[in-house]
Short mmCIF file of C-alpha atoms in Angstrom, two decimals:
data_model
loop_
_atom_site.label_atom_id
_atom_site.label_comp_id
_atom_site.label_asym_id
_atom_site.label_seq_id
_atom_site.Cartn_x
_atom_site.Cartn_y
_atom_site.Cartn_z
CA MET A 1 37.18 -22.27 0.69
CA SER A 2 40.28 -24.38 0.78
CA GLN A 3 42.75 -22.20 -1.10
CA LYS A 4 41.80 -18.77 -2.38
CA THR A 5 42.17 -18.33 -6.15
CA HIS A 6 41.52 -15.36 -8.37
CA TYR A 7 38.25 -17.10 -9.27
CA ASP A 8 36.84 -16.84 -5.77
CA TRP A 9 38.62 -14.03 -3.93
CA LEU A 10 35.71 -11.65 -4.58
CA TRP A 11 33.42 -14.01 -2.64
CA PRO A 12 34.13 -12.65 0.90
CA TRP A 13 33.05 -9.19 -0.29
CA VAL A 14 29.68 -10.28 -1.68
CA LYS A 15 28.78 -13.50 0.17
CA ASP A 16 26.01 -11.87 2.20
CA MET A 17 24.28 -10.35 -0.83
CA PRO A 18 21.54 -12.00 -2.88
CA LEU A 19 23.41 -12.38 -6.18
CA ARG A 20 21.03 -12.17 -9.10
CA ARG A 21 23.11 -11.65 -12.24
CA ALA A 22 26.85 -11.77 -12.91
CA ILE A 23 28.52 -10.91 -16.18
CA ASP A 24 31.71 -12.73 -17.18
CA CYS A 25 33.56 -10.62 -19.76
CA GLY A 26 36.36 -12.72 -21.20
CA ALA A 27 34.91 -16.04 -20.05
CA HIS A 28 37.83 -18.01 -21.54
CA ARG A 29 37.55 -21.69 -20.55
CA GLY A 30 34.82 -21.05 -18.00
CA HIS A 31 36.80 -21.35 -14.79
CA TRP A 32 35.34 -18.19 -13.22
CA THR A 33 31.86 -19.12 -14.48
CA THR A 34 31.98 -22.61 -12.98
CA GLU A 35 33.26 -21.24 -9.68
CA TRP A 36 30.37 -18.76 -9.47
CA ALA A 37 27.49 -20.73 -11.03
CA ASP A 38 26.18 -21.98 -7.68
CA LYS A 39 26.49 -18.52 -6.10
CA VAL A 40 24.56 -16.46 -8.68
CA GLN A 41 21.11 -16.86 -10.21
CA THR A 42 22.32 -16.16 -13.79
CA ILE A 43 25.69 -15.60 -15.44
CA GLU A 44 25.98 -13.86 -18.80
CA CYS A 45 29.23 -15.07 -20.42
CA PHE A 46 31.06 -13.28 -23.22
CA GLU A 47 33.88 -14.99 -25.12
CA PRO A 48 34.86 -14.30 -28.76
CA ASN A 49 37.79 -16.70 -29.14
CA THR A 50 36.61 -19.49 -31.44
CA GLU A 51 39.52 -21.71 -30.40
CA ILE A 52 38.64 -21.40 -26.70
CA LEU A 53 34.85 -21.69 -27.05
CA PRO A 54 34.84 -25.52 -27.31
CA PHE A 55 36.67 -25.70 -23.95
CA PHE A 56 34.23 -23.24 -22.40
CA LYS A 57 31.24 -25.21 -23.67
CA GLU A 58 32.66 -28.51 -22.43
CA ASN A 59 33.52 -27.08 -19.00
CA THR A 60 30.10 -25.46 -18.54
CA ALA A 61 27.80 -27.98 -20.27
CA HIS A 62 26.35 -29.08 -16.93
CA LEU A 63 25.39 -25.54 -15.89
CA LYS A 64 21.79 -24.47 -16.48
CA ASN A 65 22.01 -20.85 -15.33
CA ILE A 66 24.43 -19.42 -17.88
CA ASN A 67 24.01 -17.69 -21.23
CA LEU A 68 26.88 -17.59 -23.71
CA TYR A 69 27.47 -14.75 -26.17
CA GLU A 70 30.13 -15.60 -28.74
CA HIS A 71 31.47 -12.13 -29.47
CA ALA A 72 33.73 -9.43 -28.08
CA LEU A 73 32.71 -6.39 -26.03
CA GLY A 74 33.90 -2.85 -26.66
CA ASP A 75 32.80 0.77 -26.97
CA LYS A 76 30.96 0.49 -30.30
CA PRO A 77 29.40 -2.23 -32.44
CA GLY A 78 31.27 -3.55 -35.44
CA THR A 79 33.82 -6.19 -36.24
CA VAL A 80 37.43 -6.70 -35.20
CA ALA A 81 40.38 -8.90 -36.02
CA MET A 82 42.01 -10.72 -33.12
CA ASP A 83 45.25 -12.63 -32.65
CA TYR A 84 47.42 -14.22 -29.98
CA GLU A 85 50.47 -12.75 -28.33
CA THR A 86 51.91 -15.97 -26.96
CA HIS A 87 49.11 -18.40 -26.05
CA LEU A 88 45.33 -18.81 -26.13
CA GLY A 89 44.96 -16.63 -23.03
CA THR A 90 46.37 -13.51 -24.68
CA TYR A 91 43.86 -13.14 -27.48
CA HIS A 92 43.58 -9.44 -28.30
CA VAL A 93 42.20 -7.01 -30.87
CA ILE A 94 44.66 -6.19 -33.66
CA SER A 95 42.38 -4.30 -36.06
CA GLU A 96 38.99 -2.60 -36.04
CA GLN A 97 37.97 -4.63 -39.09
CA GLY A 98 37.79 -8.39 -39.11
CA PRO A 99 35.67 -11.50 -38.72
CA TYR A 100 34.80 -11.17 -35.02
CA GLU A 101 31.64 -9.34 -34.01
CA ILE A 102 31.94 -6.75 -31.26
CA LYS A 103 29.07 -5.16 -29.33
CA THR A 104 28.65 -2.95 -26.30
CA LEU A 105 27.49 -4.44 -23.03
CA ASP A 106 24.93 -1.64 -22.81
CA THR A 107 23.24 -3.09 -25.93
CA TYR A 108 21.77 -5.83 -23.73
CA ASN A 109 20.08 -3.55 -21.19
CA PHE A 110 20.80 -6.06 -18.43
CA THR A 111 19.14 -5.41 -15.08
CA ASP A 112 19.83 -6.88 -11.65
CA VAL A 113 23.57 -6.99 -12.33
CA ASP A 114 25.43 -7.52 -9.07
CA ILE A 115 28.87 -8.56 -10.37
CA ILE A 116 30.91 -7.92 -13.50
CA LYS A 117 34.15 -9.83 -13.99
CA ILE A 118 36.43 -8.34 -16.68
CA ASP A 119 39.47 -10.11 -18.13
CA VAL A 120 39.84 -8.85 -21.69
CA GLU A 121 43.58 -8.67 -22.30
CA GLY A 122 44.04 -4.91 -22.29
CA TYR A 123 40.69 -3.98 -23.88
CA GLU A 124 39.23 -2.87 -20.54
CA ILE A 125 38.79 0.83 -21.40
CA PRO A 126 36.67 0.28 -24.54
CA LEU A 127 34.66 -2.37 -22.69
CA LEU A 128 34.03 -0.03 -19.75
CA ASP A 129 33.03 2.78 -22.12
CA GLY A 130 30.49 0.44 -23.75
CA ALA A 131 29.26 -0.74 -20.33
CA ARG A 132 28.89 2.66 -18.68
CA ASP A 133 25.07 2.64 -18.53
CA THR A 134 24.98 -0.95 -17.28
CA ILE A 135 27.46 -0.07 -14.54
CA MET A 136 25.81 3.20 -13.54
CA ASN A 137 22.28 1.74 -13.54
CA ASN A 138 23.14 -1.44 -11.62
CA LYS A 139 26.05 -0.39 -9.36
CA PRO A 140 27.70 -3.85 -9.48
CA TRP A 141 30.84 -5.07 -7.83
CA ILE A 142 33.58 -5.30 -10.46
CA GLN A 143 36.47 -7.74 -10.50
CA ILE A 144 38.84 -6.53 -13.21
CA GLU A 145 42.21 -7.66 -14.45
CA ALA A 146 44.44 -4.60 -14.63
CA ASN A 147 47.94 -5.42 -15.75
CA GLU A 148 50.26 -3.98 -18.39
CA THR A 149 48.53 -5.76 -21.29
CA GLY A 150 46.59 -2.59 -22.20
CA ALA A 151 49.79 -0.59 -22.44
CA LYS A 152 51.46 -3.31 -24.46
CA PHE A 153 48.70 -3.86 -27.04
CA TYR A 154 46.80 -0.55 -27.07
CA ASN A 155 49.09 2.12 -25.61
CA ARG A 156 46.78 2.44 -22.59
CA PRO A 157 48.52 2.34 -19.20
CA LYS A 158 46.62 0.46 -16.48
CA LYS A 159 46.16 3.74 -14.60
CA GLN A 160 43.51 4.60 -17.20
CA ILE A 161 41.44 1.68 -15.89
CA LEU A 162 41.65 3.06 -12.37
CA ASP A 163 40.82 6.58 -13.57
CA LYS A 164 37.81 5.29 -15.54
CA LEU A 165 36.36 3.40 -12.57
CA VAL A 166 36.94 6.38 -10.26
CA SER A 167 35.15 8.60 -12.80
CA PHE A 168 32.14 6.27 -12.46
CA GLY A 169 32.19 6.94 -8.70
CA MET A 170 33.68 3.58 -7.75
CA LYS A 171 36.30 2.80 -5.11
CA ARG A 172 38.93 0.11 -5.19
CA ARG A 173 38.35 -2.31 -2.32
CA ALA A 174 41.14 -4.83 -2.91
CA LYS A 175 44.08 -5.47 -5.17
CA GLU A 176 45.66 -8.84 -5.71
CA TRP A 177 47.79 -8.85 -8.84
CA PRO A 178 46.61 -8.77 -11.53
CA ASP A 179 42.99 -8.40 -10.37
CA GLN A 180 41.27 -5.62 -8.50
CA ILE A 181 37.89 -5.42 -6.79
CA TRP A 182 35.81 -2.26 -7.12
CA SER A 183 32.41 -1.15 -5.78
CA PHE A 184 30.27 1.93 -5.30
#
């Protein structure tokens, strides 16, 4: 590694593991996915933002080991409305009714999950609630963005993210703003 970025700083923690499946929640333009595609057998990518999806598809078109799901993840199925705060990277839920489909990660019954990356602009708690079985059954490493976005958009302080992961039995292994690395 030449210069460590938030796309690859989890690598030293997992480099000696056989990495079967990673899940990229909030895949955005595909930077994390492209960084990890040669390290993992399969990456399941979730991105609801219709304005970002063309960039993701262009950036990952050469990758054969990814699956893209064009919807949001939360704690229950339904639809949501989403909007921007300032730029395409701060796309967030503004209403529980709208044109964007939302599902739980547990709906997919994924197995062999070794890594989950979460960058969902403050919607971490609902996502984690809808991913509880996946997390508990697979015991993956989690790289999660935990900044003040949740408090700003949803009145959820970032401490709730920490409390949720601790309640699953996980321990924080590293913190490098705004991301954290967690494992069992």
